[in-house]
Amino acid sequence: MQYRIIGDTMPAVEVMFDAPGEGMYTQSGGMAWLTEGIEMSTNTRGGFMKGLGRMFAGESLFMATYRASRPGAMIAFASTVAGRILPVDTGVNGGLICQKGAFLCAQESVNLKVTFAKKFSAGLFGGEGFVLQDISGSGMAFLEVDGDMIEKNLGPGEVLKVDTGNVVGFERTVSYEVETVKGLGNIFFGGEGLFLTRLTGPGRVILQTQNIAEFAGRIARFIPTGGN
C-alpha cells in the first residue's frame, strides 16, 4: 500500500493498493472517491457489541471495508472539517489513545476499539474524556486533526493541562485524568468550562487548535429559532 495526503484546507488521503486483497476500512460514509477495481463490504467489524462501543466513541455502528481486486486501484478518504490528516504507524510505540471522532481510516491489520479513562470520574465529568479510542496493530491509520496540529513531547512527570476538545491523542506512556478548575469565579465567569484534561509524561501528545464542539456552539448562536 502507498498513500499521499493532498489538499490544504480540507485535506484527503489517497491510498493506492499494490496487490489484490489489500484493504482499508472507515466509518460509514468516510469514503470520498475511488477508481474501478475496488470492492466494498459493510459490517460491524468485530460484532455488534464492538460496533455499539464505537458508537459511544463517536464513530458509526457499521464500518465500510474497501478491498482491491487488482493492483493500482485507488481510494480516497476526506476530512470532515478544516484541518489536517495525521498518518500513524501503529507498529511504532504501540499505537495511540485518541479522543472520540479522531479516527478517519486504517488498514485492516489495525485494531480499533473503545477504551476508558483509568479514573471513572475523568469520564463521568470530563465530557469528551470518558470514552476514548485505542488504535493498535501493525499497519497505517489516519486521524483527523481539527485546525492546526501541535505536538508536545512531555518528559517524565511533566504536566500539560488542556481543554479536552483540543486533545487529539497521546502515547500509552502518558497518563490521563480530568481536574476541576479552581475558584468559583473562574468556573462561572472564566468562560473555559468546569474541567481541564491533565496529561502527565513521559510521552508524545498531539493537540489541535480547533475545538469542534466549541466551534459548533458558536455557530448555533446565530441560527434562528422557531420563536424568532
mmCIF file of C-alpha atoms in Angstrom:
data_model
loop_
_atom_site.group_PDB
_atom_site.id
_atom_site.type_symbol
_atom_site.label_atom_id
_atom_site.label_comp_id
_atom_site.label_asym_id
_atom_site.label_seq_id
_atom_site.Cartn_x
_atom_site.Cartn_y
_atom_site.Cartn_z
ATOM 1 C CA MET A 1 0.000 0.000 0.000
ATOM 2 C CA GLN A 2 1.097 3.539 -0.808
ATOM 3 C CA TYR A 3 -0.533 6.786 0.287
ATOM 4 C CA ARG A 4 -0.336 10.533 -0.171
ATOM 5 C CA ILE A 5 -2.094 13.375 1.631
ATOM 6 C CA ILE A 6 -3.493 16.030 -0.709
ATOM 7 C CA GLY A 7 -5.197 19.376 -0.151
ATOM 8 C CA ASP A 8 -4.600 22.113 2.378
ATOM 9 C CA THR A 9 -7.805 23.426 3.953
ATOM 10 C CA MET A 10 -9.892 20.241 3.722
ATOM 11 C CA PRO A 11 -7.278 17.519 3.069
ATOM 12 C CA ALA A 12 -7.793 13.946 1.925
ATOM 13 C CA VAL A 13 -5.626 10.850 1.953
ATOM 14 C CA GLU A 14 -5.351 8.891 -1.298
ATOM 15 C CA VAL A 15 -4.420 5.225 -0.907
ATOM 16 C CA MET A 16 -3.102 3.141 -3.809
ATOM 17 C CA PHE A 17 -3.134 -0.621 -3.377
ATOM 18 C CA ASP A 18 -0.147 -2.609 -4.639
ATOM 19 C CA ALA A 19 -1.816 -6.019 -4.738
ATOM 20 C CA PRO A 20 -5.286 -7.606 -4.877
ATOM 21 C CA GLY A 21 -6.765 -8.290 -1.450
ATOM 22 C CA GLU A 22 -5.284 -5.234 0.267
ATOM 23 C CA GLY A 23 -7.906 -3.201 2.077
ATOM 24 C CA MET A 24 -8.804 -0.170 4.159
ATOM 25 C CA TYR A 25 -11.733 0.348 6.493
ATOM 26 C CA THR A 26 -13.500 3.509 7.607
ATOM 27 C CA GLN A 27 -16.656 4.570 9.364
ATOM 28 C CA SER A 28 -19.801 4.558 7.267
ATOM 29 C CA GLY A 29 -19.737 7.457 4.794
ATOM 30 C CA GLY A 30 -15.996 8.105 5.131
ATOM 31 C CA MET A 31 -15.041 7.402 1.507
ATOM 32 C CA ALA A 32 -14.635 10.392 -0.841
ATOM 33 C CA TRP A 33 -13.723 8.882 -4.247
ATOM 34 C CA LEU A 34 -12.307 5.702 -5.758
ATOM 35 C CA THR A 35 -11.289 4.084 -9.044
ATOM 36 C CA GLU A 36 -12.532 0.881 -10.556
ATOM 37 C CA GLY A 37 -11.068 -2.300 -9.123
ATOM 38 C CA ILE A 38 -12.238 -1.808 -5.532
ATOM 39 C CA GLU A 39 -14.961 -3.844 -3.809
ATOM 40 C CA MET A 40 -16.909 -2.625 -0.785
ATOM 41 C CA SER A 41 -18.370 -4.584 2.126
ATOM 42 C CA THR A 42 -20.139 -3.291 5.253
ATOM 43 C CA ASN A 43 -20.333 -4.928 8.672
ATOM 44 C CA THR A 44 -19.962 -4.223 12.384
ATOM 45 C CA ARG A 45 -16.284 -5.297 12.246
ATOM 46 C CA GLY A 46 -15.858 -7.487 15.292
ATOM 47 C CA GLY A 47 -19.502 -7.992 16.153
ATOM 48 C CA PHE A 48 -22.468 -5.960 17.341
ATOM 49 C CA MET A 49 -21.052 -5.147 20.775
ATOM 50 C CA LYS A 50 -17.827 -3.751 19.317
ATOM 51 C CA GLY A 51 -19.881 -1.724 16.861
ATOM 52 C CA LEU A 52 -22.013 -0.413 19.717
ATOM 53 C CA GLY A 53 -18.865 0.556 21.589
ATOM 54 C CA ARG A 54 -17.645 2.522 18.579
ATOM 55 C CA MET A 55 -20.910 4.458 18.579
ATOM 56 C CA PHE A 56 -20.107 5.649 22.109
ATOM 57 C CA ALA A 57 -16.668 6.669 20.829
ATOM 58 C CA GLY A 58 -18.159 8.937 18.185
ATOM 59 C CA GLU A 59 -17.939 6.548 15.210
ATOM 60 C CA SER A 60 -20.615 4.644 13.296
ATOM 61 C CA LEU A 61 -22.076 1.264 14.239
ATOM 62 C CA PHE A 62 -21.137 -0.160 10.855
ATOM 63 C CA MET A 63 -17.732 0.086 9.224
ATOM 64 C CA ALA A 64 -17.111 0.002 5.472
ATOM 65 C CA THR A 65 -14.194 -2.062 4.156
ATOM 66 C CA TYR A 66 -12.739 -1.451 0.698
ATOM 67 C CA ARG A 67 -10.538 -4.128 -0.895
ATOM 68 C CA ALA A 68 -8.589 -4.016 -4.113
ATOM 69 C CA SER A 69 -9.445 -6.569 -6.777
ATOM 70 C CA ARG A 70 -6.476 -5.548 -8.922
ATOM 71 C CA PRO A 71 -3.124 -3.749 -8.489
ATOM 72 C CA GLY A 72 -3.094 0.040 -8.792
ATOM 73 C CA ALA A 73 -6.656 0.587 -7.568
ATOM 74 C CA MET A 74 -7.025 3.830 -5.607
ATOM 75 C CA ILE A 75 -9.389 5.178 -2.956
ATOM 76 C CA ALA A 76 -9.536 8.479 -1.063
ATOM 77 C CA PHE A 77 -10.842 9.409 2.375
ATOM 78 C CA ALA A 78 -11.504 13.112 3.071
ATOM 79 C CA SER A 79 -11.553 15.067 6.329
ATOM 80 C CA THR A 80 -14.913 16.350 7.543
ATOM 81 C CA VAL A 81 -13.735 19.735 8.844
ATOM 82 C CA ALA A 82 -10.886 22.103 8.048
ATOM 83 C CA GLY A 83 -7.610 20.844 9.464
ATOM 84 C CA ARG A 84 -5.036 18.137 8.818
ATOM 85 C CA ILE A 85 -4.792 14.388 8.383
ATOM 86 C CA LEU A 86 -2.252 12.657 10.605
ATOM 87 C CA PRO A 87 -0.710 9.332 9.455
ATOM 88 C CA VAL A 88 0.054 6.976 12.353
ATOM 89 C CA ASP A 89 2.209 3.855 12.096
ATOM 90 C CA THR A 90 0.575 1.701 14.762
ATOM 91 C CA GLY A 91 3.584 -0.592 14.917
ATOM 92 C CA VAL A 92 5.643 2.247 16.439
ATOM 93 C CA ASN A 93 5.337 2.807 20.213
ATOM 94 C CA GLY A 94 2.254 0.602 20.424
ATOM 95 C CA GLY A 95 -0.176 2.937 18.660
ATOM 96 C CA LEU A 96 -2.123 5.773 20.281
ATOM 97 C CA ILE A 97 -5.018 6.542 22.581
ATOM 98 C CA CYS A 98 -7.251 9.069 20.793
ATOM 99 C CA GLN A 99 -10.315 11.125 21.524
ATOM 100 C CA LYS A 100 -13.607 10.024 20.034
ATOM 101 C CA GLY A 101 -14.185 11.120 16.443
ATOM 102 C CA ALA A 102 -10.476 11.332 15.572
ATOM 103 C CA PHE A 103 -10.373 8.097 13.546
ATOM 104 C CA LEU A 104 -10.615 8.514 9.745
ATOM 105 C CA CYS A 105 -9.486 5.209 8.189
ATOM 106 C CA ALA A 106 -6.941 2.408 8.575
ATOM 107 C CA GLN A 107 -5.521 -0.755 7.072
ATOM 108 C CA GLU A 108 -7.272 -3.978 8.018
ATOM 109 C CA SER A 109 -4.301 -5.015 10.182
ATOM 110 C CA VAL A 110 -5.040 -2.063 12.511
ATOM 111 C CA ASN A 111 -7.227 -2.653 15.574
ATOM 112 C CA LEU A 112 -9.726 -0.006 16.670
ATOM 113 C CA LYS A 113 -11.502 -0.485 19.975
ATOM 114 C CA VAL A 114 -13.106 1.513 22.734
ATOM 115 C CA THR A 115 -11.192 2.154 25.929
ATOM 116 C CA PHE A 116 -11.938 4.105 29.073
ATOM 117 C CA ALA A 117 -10.127 6.600 31.225
ATOM 118 C CA LYS A 118 -8.444 4.868 34.173
ATOM 119 C CA LYS A 119 -10.250 7.161 36.574
ATOM 120 C CA PHE A 120 -14.009 6.829 36.262
ATOM 121 C CA SER A 121 -14.500 10.422 37.426
ATOM 122 C CA ALA A 122 -12.449 11.626 34.455
ATOM 123 C CA GLY A 123 -15.007 10.322 32.020
ATOM 124 C CA LEU A 124 -18.082 10.933 34.120
ATOM 125 C CA PHE A 125 -17.362 14.634 34.408
ATOM 126 C CA GLY A 126 -14.892 15.227 31.589
ATOM 127 C CA GLY A 127 -17.343 15.136 28.688
ATOM 128 C CA GLU A 128 -15.143 14.002 25.792
ATOM 129 C CA GLY A 129 -12.830 12.029 28.024
ATOM 130 C CA PHE A 130 -14.775 9.024 29.302
ATOM 131 C CA VAL A 131 -14.913 7.135 26.000
ATOM 132 C CA LEU A 132 -11.607 7.000 24.118
ATOM 133 C CA GLN A 133 -10.334 5.079 21.108
ATOM 134 C CA ASP A 134 -7.436 2.624 21.308
ATOM 135 C CA ILE A 135 -5.595 2.270 17.997
ATOM 136 C CA SER A 136 -3.074 -0.572 17.777
ATOM 137 C CA GLY A 137 -1.817 -3.281 15.431
ATOM 138 C CA SER A 138 0.799 -3.307 12.691
ATOM 139 C CA GLY A 139 -0.395 -1.007 9.914
ATOM 140 C CA MET A 140 -1.181 2.579 8.987
ATOM 141 C CA ALA A 141 -4.071 4.548 10.472
ATOM 142 C CA PHE A 142 -5.115 8.092 9.639
ATOM 143 C CA LEU A 143 -6.560 10.584 12.117
ATOM 144 C CA GLU A 144 -8.446 13.826 11.642
ATOM 145 C CA VAL A 145 -6.979 16.931 13.271
ATOM 146 C CA ASP A 146 -9.299 19.947 13.564
ATOM 147 C CA GLY A 147 -7.435 23.153 12.768
ATOM 148 C CA ASP A 148 -3.650 23.094 13.109
ATOM 149 C CA MET A 149 -1.719 20.278 14.759
ATOM 150 C CA ILE A 150 0.619 20.862 17.694
ATOM 151 C CA GLU A 151 2.930 18.157 19.063
ATOM 152 C CA LYS A 152 4.326 18.110 22.580
ATOM 153 C CA ASN A 153 6.893 15.660 23.923
ATOM 154 C CA LEU A 154 6.442 15.508 27.675
ATOM 155 C CA GLY A 155 9.287 14.481 29.936
ATOM 156 C CA PRO A 156 8.822 12.140 32.924
ATOM 157 C CA GLY A 157 6.418 13.785 35.364
ATOM 158 C CA GLU A 158 5.885 16.814 33.096
ATOM 159 C CA VAL A 159 2.260 18.004 33.173
ATOM 160 C CA LEU A 160 0.219 19.672 30.437
ATOM 161 C CA LYS A 161 -3.330 20.901 31.108
ATOM 162 C CA VAL A 162 -5.561 21.120 28.039
ATOM 163 C CA ASP A 163 -9.171 21.843 27.176
ATOM 164 C CA THR A 164 -10.492 18.332 26.495
ATOM 165 C CA GLY A 165 -11.719 19.169 22.994
ATOM 166 C CA ASN A 166 -8.207 20.184 21.953
ATOM 167 C CA VAL A 167 -6.697 16.742 22.622
ATOM 168 C CA VAL A 168 -6.266 14.527 19.547
ATOM 169 C CA GLY A 169 -4.294 11.658 21.066
ATOM 170 C CA PHE A 170 -1.334 10.574 23.153
ATOM 171 C CA GLU A 171 1.051 7.665 23.598
ATOM 172 C CA ARG A 172 0.285 4.927 26.116
ATOM 173 C CA THR A 173 3.052 6.133 28.425
ATOM 174 C CA VAL A 174 1.101 9.362 29.056
ATOM 175 C CA SER A 175 -1.307 9.242 31.993
ATOM 176 C CA TYR A 176 -4.663 10.959 31.653
ATOM 177 C CA GLU A 177 -7.153 12.450 34.078
ATOM 178 C CA VAL A 178 -9.568 15.360 34.392
ATOM 179 C CA GLU A 179 -9.304 18.008 37.071
ATOM 180 C CA THR A 180 -11.658 20.752 38.203
ATOM 181 C CA VAL A 181 -10.882 24.390 37.509
ATOM 182 C CA LYS A 182 -10.080 26.067 40.819
ATOM 183 C CA GLY A 183 -12.069 29.039 42.072
ATOM 184 C CA LEU A 184 -15.803 29.728 41.813
ATOM 185 C CA GLY A 185 -15.177 32.936 39.897
ATOM 186 C CA ASN A 186 -13.119 31.081 37.309
ATOM 187 C CA ILE A 187 -15.776 28.375 36.990
ATOM 188 C CA PHE A 188 -18.714 30.720 36.466
ATOM 189 C CA PHE A 189 -17.079 33.651 34.684
ATOM 190 C CA GLY A 190 -13.856 32.298 33.151
ATOM 191 C CA GLY A 191 -15.554 31.003 30.014
ATOM 192 C CA GLU A 192 -13.341 27.884 29.877
ATOM 193 C CA GLY A 193 -15.725 25.348 31.383
ATOM 194 C CA LEU A 194 -15.505 23.386 34.617
ATOM 195 C CA PHE A 195 -12.832 20.810 33.756
ATOM 196 C CA LEU A 196 -9.385 20.541 32.199
ATOM 197 C CA THR A 197 -7.604 17.476 30.871
ATOM 198 C CA ARG A 198 -4.394 16.754 32.758
ATOM 199 C CA LEU A 199 -1.748 14.857 30.756
ATOM 200 C CA THR A 200 1.385 13.631 32.550
ATOM 201 C CA GLY A 201 4.518 12.453 30.739
ATOM 202 C CA PRO A 202 6.587 10.833 29.561
ATOM 203 C CA GLY A 203 5.348 10.601 26.008
ATOM 204 C CA ARG A 204 4.088 12.308 22.896
ATOM 205 C CA VAL A 205 0.890 14.351 22.948
ATOM 206 C CA ILE A 206 -0.945 15.552 19.833
ATOM 207 C CA LEU A 207 -3.140 18.643 20.142
ATOM 208 C CA GLN A 208 -5.456 20.502 17.767
ATOM 209 C CA THR A 209 -6.080 24.243 17.724
ATOM 210 C CA GLN A 210 -9.793 23.954 16.989
ATOM 211 C CA ASN A 211 -12.326 22.529 19.401
ATOM 212 C CA ILE A 212 -15.108 21.475 17.041
ATOM 213 C CA ALA A 213 -17.737 21.261 19.806
ATOM 214 C CA GLU A 214 -16.989 24.823 20.905
ATOM 215 C CA PHE A 215 -16.974 25.981 17.276
ATOM 216 C CA ALA A 216 -20.373 24.380 16.649
ATOM 217 C CA GLY A 217 -21.730 26.090 19.755
ATOM 218 C CA ARG A 218 -20.631 29.492 18.491
ATOM 219 C CA ILE A 219 -22.329 28.907 15.139
ATOM 220 C CA ALA A 220 -25.518 27.734 16.859
ATOM 221 C CA ARG A 221 -25.931 31.157 18.456
ATOM 222 C CA PHE A 222 -26.526 32.679 15.022
ATOM 223 C CA ILE A 223 -29.059 30.095 13.825
ATOM 224 C CA PRO A 224 -32.625 31.482 14.038
ATOM 225 C CA THR A 225 -35.006 29.502 16.235
ATOM 226 C CA GLY A 226 -38.672 28.852 15.561
ATOM 227 C CA GLY A 227 -39.672 31.599 18.005
ATOM 228 C CA ASN A 228 -37.842 34.364 16.093
#
